[in-house]
Amino acid sequence: MTHRRVGLIVVGKSWLVNLIIGEDRFEHKFAPSSVTKETEFEEKLVALNTGETVSAAIFNIPGLIENDQEAIDRNKVEIQKAFEQRSTSVIVFVVSTAGVERTRKEKADREEKARKDQAEREDRARQDKAREEERKE
């Protein structure tokens, strides 16, 4: 039995799996970008309600969504590693609306900064043009 946690970045996947396995095995922290960069896993014996004990591989893999394409491509490779290591799995998708809101705010902040930068460039261009016209007079 294999469990993989898949989801957005910085939503607590590593923290959640540490809680499930009962130990602080995978690094977790609140950060502006992903904490998990490489696929890692922990083998655990799990008692089923039938009384049977099975081995389970609990994977900790990077999130799906990042802020830049290079990180997305890297994470795709790492996620694929987990699927290649265990072809049959139970996949747990972890999503947090806080992460979505954070992403929306970051996008709005970037757009606002781009507008301000553009306004500053236009203002400098007007000032440069005015100075150039003064020199011509």
PDB file of C-alpha atoms in Angstrom:
ATOM      1  CA  MET A   1       0.000   0.000   0.000  1.00  0.00           C
ATOM      2  CA  THR A   2       1.341   3.398  -0.941  1.00  0.00           C
ATOM      3  CA  HIS A   3       0.003   6.810   0.005  1.00  0.00           C
ATOM      4  CA  ARG A   4       1.072   9.923  -1.855  1.00  0.00           C
ATOM      5  CA  ARG A   5       0.103  13.448  -0.900  1.00  0.00           C
ATOM      6  CA  VAL A   6      -0.292  15.714  -3.880  1.00  0.00           C
ATOM      7  CA  GLY A   7      -1.331  19.342  -3.752  1.00  0.00           C
ATOM      8  CA  LEU A   8      -0.535  22.986  -3.968  1.00  0.00           C
ATOM      9  CA  ILE A   9       2.688  24.334  -2.497  1.00  0.00           C
ATOM     10  CA  VAL A  10       2.830  25.530   1.108  1.00  0.00           C
ATOM     11  CA  VAL A  11      -0.496  24.043   2.224  1.00  0.00           C
ATOM     12  CA  GLY A  12       0.869  21.699   4.888  1.00  0.00           C
ATOM     13  CA  LYS A  13       1.317  18.369   3.092  1.00  0.00           C
ATOM     14  CA  SER A  14       4.529  17.541   4.954  1.00  0.00           C
ATOM     15  CA  TRP A  15       3.055  18.606   8.287  1.00  0.00           C
ATOM     16  CA  LEU A  16      -0.033  16.467   7.623  1.00  0.00           C
ATOM     17  CA  VAL A  17       1.950  13.336   6.802  1.00  0.00           C
ATOM     18  CA  ASN A  18       4.089  13.849   9.925  1.00  0.00           C
ATOM     19  CA  LEU A  19       0.860  13.969  11.916  1.00  0.00           C
ATOM     20  CA  ILE A  20      -0.426  10.796  10.230  1.00  0.00           C
ATOM     21  CA  ILE A  21       2.746   8.772  10.799  1.00  0.00           C
ATOM     22  CA  GLY A  22       3.191  10.133  14.317  1.00  0.00           C
ATOM     23  CA  GLU A  23       6.689  11.521  13.955  1.00  0.00           C
ATOM     24  CA  ASP A  24       8.446  14.591  12.616  1.00  0.00           C
ATOM     25  CA  ARG A  25      10.030  12.849   9.618  1.00  0.00           C
ATOM     26  CA  PHE A  26       9.507  15.383   6.812  1.00  0.00           C
ATOM     27  CA  GLU A  27      10.662  19.002   6.945  1.00  0.00           C
ATOM     28  CA  HIS A  28       7.796  21.469   7.168  1.00  0.00           C
ATOM     29  CA  LYS A  29       7.528  25.219   7.708  1.00  0.00           C
ATOM     30  CA  PHE A  30       5.580  28.200   6.498  1.00  0.00           C
ATOM     31  CA  ALA A  31       7.503  29.677   3.590  1.00  0.00           C
ATOM     32  CA  PRO A  32       6.789  31.773   0.480  1.00  0.00           C
ATOM     33  CA  SER A  33       7.825  28.887  -1.780  1.00  0.00           C
ATOM     34  CA  SER A  34       7.870  25.116  -1.605  1.00  0.00           C
ATOM     35  CA  VAL A  35       9.800  23.444   1.191  1.00  0.00           C
ATOM     36  CA  THR A  36       9.869  19.939  -0.321  1.00  0.00           C
ATOM     37  CA  LYS A  37      12.086  19.914  -3.401  1.00  0.00           C
ATOM     38  CA  GLU A  38      12.703  16.171  -3.838  1.00  0.00           C
ATOM     39  CA  THR A  39      10.573  13.055  -3.538  1.00  0.00           C
ATOM     40  CA  GLU A  40      11.082  11.221  -0.256  1.00  0.00           C
ATOM     41  CA  PHE A  41       9.181   8.477   1.521  1.00  0.00           C
ATOM     42  CA  GLU A  42       8.868   6.554   4.757  1.00  0.00           C
ATOM     43  CA  GLU A  43       7.978   2.848   4.984  1.00  0.00           C
ATOM     44  CA  LYS A  44       5.516   2.090   7.773  1.00  0.00           C
ATOM     45  CA  LEU A  45       3.691  -1.001   8.979  1.00  0.00           C
ATOM     46  CA  VAL A  46      -0.022  -0.267   9.102  1.00  0.00           C
ATOM     47  CA  ALA A  47      -2.585  -2.366  10.984  1.00  0.00           C
ATOM     48  CA  LEU A  48      -5.816  -2.768   9.026  1.00  0.00           C
ATOM     49  CA  ASN A  49      -9.199  -3.178  10.678  1.00  0.00           C
ATOM     50  CA  THR A  50      -9.136  -6.819   9.502  1.00  0.00           C
ATOM     51  CA  GLY A  51      -6.231  -7.483  11.852  1.00  0.00           C
ATOM     52  CA  GLU A  52      -3.805  -7.778   8.947  1.00  0.00           C
ATOM     53  CA  THR A  53      -0.626  -5.685   8.938  1.00  0.00           C
ATOM     54  CA  VAL A  54       0.645  -4.275   5.655  1.00  0.00           C
ATOM     55  CA  SER A  55       3.646  -2.239   4.641  1.00  0.00           C
ATOM     56  CA  ALA A  56       2.847   1.278   3.443  1.00  0.00           C
ATOM     57  CA  ALA A  57       5.141   3.759   1.741  1.00  0.00           C
ATOM     58  CA  ILE A  58       4.159   7.307   2.659  1.00  0.00           C
ATOM     59  CA  PHE A  59       5.570   9.667   0.026  1.00  0.00           C
ATOM     60  CA  ASN A  60       6.342  13.321   0.558  1.00  0.00           C
ATOM     61  CA  ILE A  61       6.445  14.985  -2.847  1.00  0.00           C
ATOM     62  CA  PRO A  62       6.662  18.613  -3.998  1.00  0.00           C
ATOM     63  CA  GLY A  63       3.495  20.597  -4.664  1.00  0.00           C
ATOM     64  CA  LEU A  64       1.975  20.928  -8.109  1.00  0.00           C
ATOM     65  CA  ILE A  65       1.732  24.691  -8.402  1.00  0.00           C
ATOM     66  CA  GLU A  66       4.748  26.996  -8.203  1.00  0.00           C
ATOM     67  CA  ASN A  67       5.428  30.598  -9.141  1.00  0.00           C
ATOM     68  CA  ASP A  68       7.870  29.850 -11.955  1.00  0.00           C
ATOM     69  CA  GLN A  69       8.009  27.322 -14.783  1.00  0.00           C
ATOM     70  CA  GLU A  70      11.440  25.946 -13.818  1.00  0.00           C
ATOM     71  CA  ALA A  71      10.112  24.923 -10.385  1.00  0.00           C
ATOM     72  CA  ILE A  72       6.964  23.426 -11.944  1.00  0.00           C
ATOM     73  CA  ASP A  73       9.069  21.327 -14.336  1.00  0.00           C
ATOM     74  CA  ARG A  74      11.329  20.174 -11.478  1.00  0.00           C
ATOM     75  CA  ASN A  75       8.316  19.191  -9.385  1.00  0.00           C
ATOM     76  CA  LYS A  76       6.760  17.230 -12.265  1.00  0.00           C
ATOM     77  CA  VAL A  77       9.923  15.116 -12.432  1.00  0.00           C
ATOM     78  CA  GLU A  78       9.881  14.560  -8.659  1.00  0.00           C
ATOM     79  CA  ILE A  79       6.181  13.637  -8.644  1.00  0.00           C
ATOM     80  CA  GLN A  80       6.772  11.168 -11.492  1.00  0.00           C
ATOM     81  CA  LYS A  81       9.523   9.505  -9.410  1.00  0.00           C
ATOM     82  CA  ALA A  82       6.945   8.621  -6.753  1.00  0.00           C
ATOM     83  CA  PHE A  83       4.632   7.071  -9.337  1.00  0.00           C
ATOM     84  CA  GLU A  84       7.493   5.076 -10.847  1.00  0.00           C
ATOM     85  CA  GLN A  85       8.608   3.745  -7.456  1.00  0.00           C
ATOM     86  CA  ARG A  86       5.106   2.477  -6.575  1.00  0.00           C
ATOM     87  CA  SER A  87       2.773   1.778  -9.465  1.00  0.00           C
ATOM     88  CA  THR A  88      -0.320   1.116  -7.313  1.00  0.00           C
ATOM     89  CA  SER A  89      -1.155   3.788  -4.809  1.00  0.00           C
ATOM     90  CA  VAL A  90      -3.700   5.640  -2.779  1.00  0.00           C
ATOM     91  CA  ILE A  91      -3.297   9.331  -3.600  1.00  0.00           C
ATOM     92  CA  VAL A  92      -4.301  12.022  -1.142  1.00  0.00           C
ATOM     93  CA  PHE A  93      -4.745  15.492  -2.632  1.00  0.00           C
ATOM     94  CA  VAL A  94      -4.188  18.296  -0.105  1.00  0.00           C
ATOM     95  CA  VAL A  95      -5.629  21.719  -0.872  1.00  0.00           C
ATOM     96  CA  SER A  96      -5.917  24.828   1.251  1.00  0.00           C
ATOM     97  CA  THR A  97      -7.977  27.859   0.359  1.00  0.00           C
ATOM     98  CA  ALA A  98      -5.429  29.899   2.304  1.00  0.00           C
ATOM     99  CA  GLY A  99      -2.864  28.906  -0.324  1.00  0.00           C
ATOM    100  CA  VAL A 100      -5.201  30.003  -3.097  1.00  0.00           C
ATOM    101  CA  GLU A 101      -5.825  33.331  -1.405  1.00  0.00           C
ATOM    102  CA  ARG A 102      -2.095  33.782  -0.880  1.00  0.00           C
ATOM    103  CA  THR A 103      -1.512  33.088  -4.572  1.00  0.00           C
ATOM    104  CA  ARG A 104      -4.213  35.594  -5.575  1.00  0.00           C
ATOM    105  CA  LYS A 105      -2.713  38.217  -3.283  1.00  0.00           C
ATOM    106  CA  GLU A 106       0.773  37.591  -4.673  1.00  0.00           C
ATOM    107  CA  LYS A 107      -0.595  37.984  -8.201  1.00  0.00           C
ATOM    108  CA  ALA A 108      -2.400  41.214  -7.271  1.00  0.00           C
ATOM    109  CA  ASP A 109       0.772  42.505  -5.580  1.00  0.00           C
ATOM    110  CA  ARG A 110       2.867  41.672  -8.676  1.00  0.00           C
ATOM    111  CA  GLU A 111       0.338  43.399 -10.947  1.00  0.00           C
ATOM    112  CA  GLU A 112       0.282  46.485  -8.707  1.00  0.00           C
ATOM    113  CA  LYS A 113       4.093  46.605  -8.682  1.00  0.00           C
ATOM    114  CA  ALA A 114       4.167  46.277 -12.482  1.00  0.00           C
ATOM    115  CA  ARG A 115       1.673  49.171 -12.796  1.00  0.00           C
ATOM    116  CA  LYS A 116       3.787  51.348 -10.468  1.00  0.00           C
ATOM    117  CA  ASP A 117       7.008  50.434 -12.314  1.00  0.00           C
ATOM    118  CA  GLN A 118       5.357  51.279 -15.646  1.00  0.00           C
ATOM    119  CA  ALA A 119       4.091  54.616 -14.292  1.00  0.00           C
ATOM    120  CA  GLU A 120       7.601  55.448 -13.013  1.00  0.00           C
ATOM    121  CA  ARG A 121       9.141  54.605 -16.407  1.00  0.00           C
ATOM    122  CA  GLU A 122       6.563  56.788 -18.174  1.00  0.00           C
ATOM    123  CA  ASP A 123       7.184  59.621 -15.714  1.00  0.00           C
ATOM    124  CA  ARG A 124      10.963  59.407 -16.246  1.00  0.00           C
ATOM    125  CA  ALA A 125      10.445  59.387 -20.016  1.00  0.00           C
ATOM    126  CA  ARG A 126       8.279  62.546 -19.780  1.00  0.00           C
ATOM    127  CA  GLN A 127      10.897  64.231 -17.594  1.00  0.00           C
ATOM    128  CA  ASP A 128      13.689  63.237 -19.987  1.00  0.00           C
ATOM    129  CA  LYS A 129      11.685  64.579 -22.932  1.00  0.00           C
ATOM    130  CA  ALA A 130      10.984  67.851 -21.101  1.00  0.00           C
ATOM    131  CA  ARG A 131      14.686  68.282 -20.268  1.00  0.00           C
ATOM    132  CA  GLU A 132      15.623  67.552 -23.867  1.00  0.00           C
ATOM    133  CA  GLU A 133      13.158  70.179 -25.115  1.00  0.00           C
ATOM    134  CA  GLU A 134      14.525  72.733 -22.620  1.00  0.00           C
ATOM    135  CA  ARG A 135      18.041  72.140 -23.933  1.00  0.00           C
ATOM    136  CA  LYS A 136      16.862  72.735 -27.509  1.00  0.00           C
ATOM    137  CA  GLU A 137      15.454  76.164 -26.580  1.00  0.00           C
TER     138      GLU A 137
END
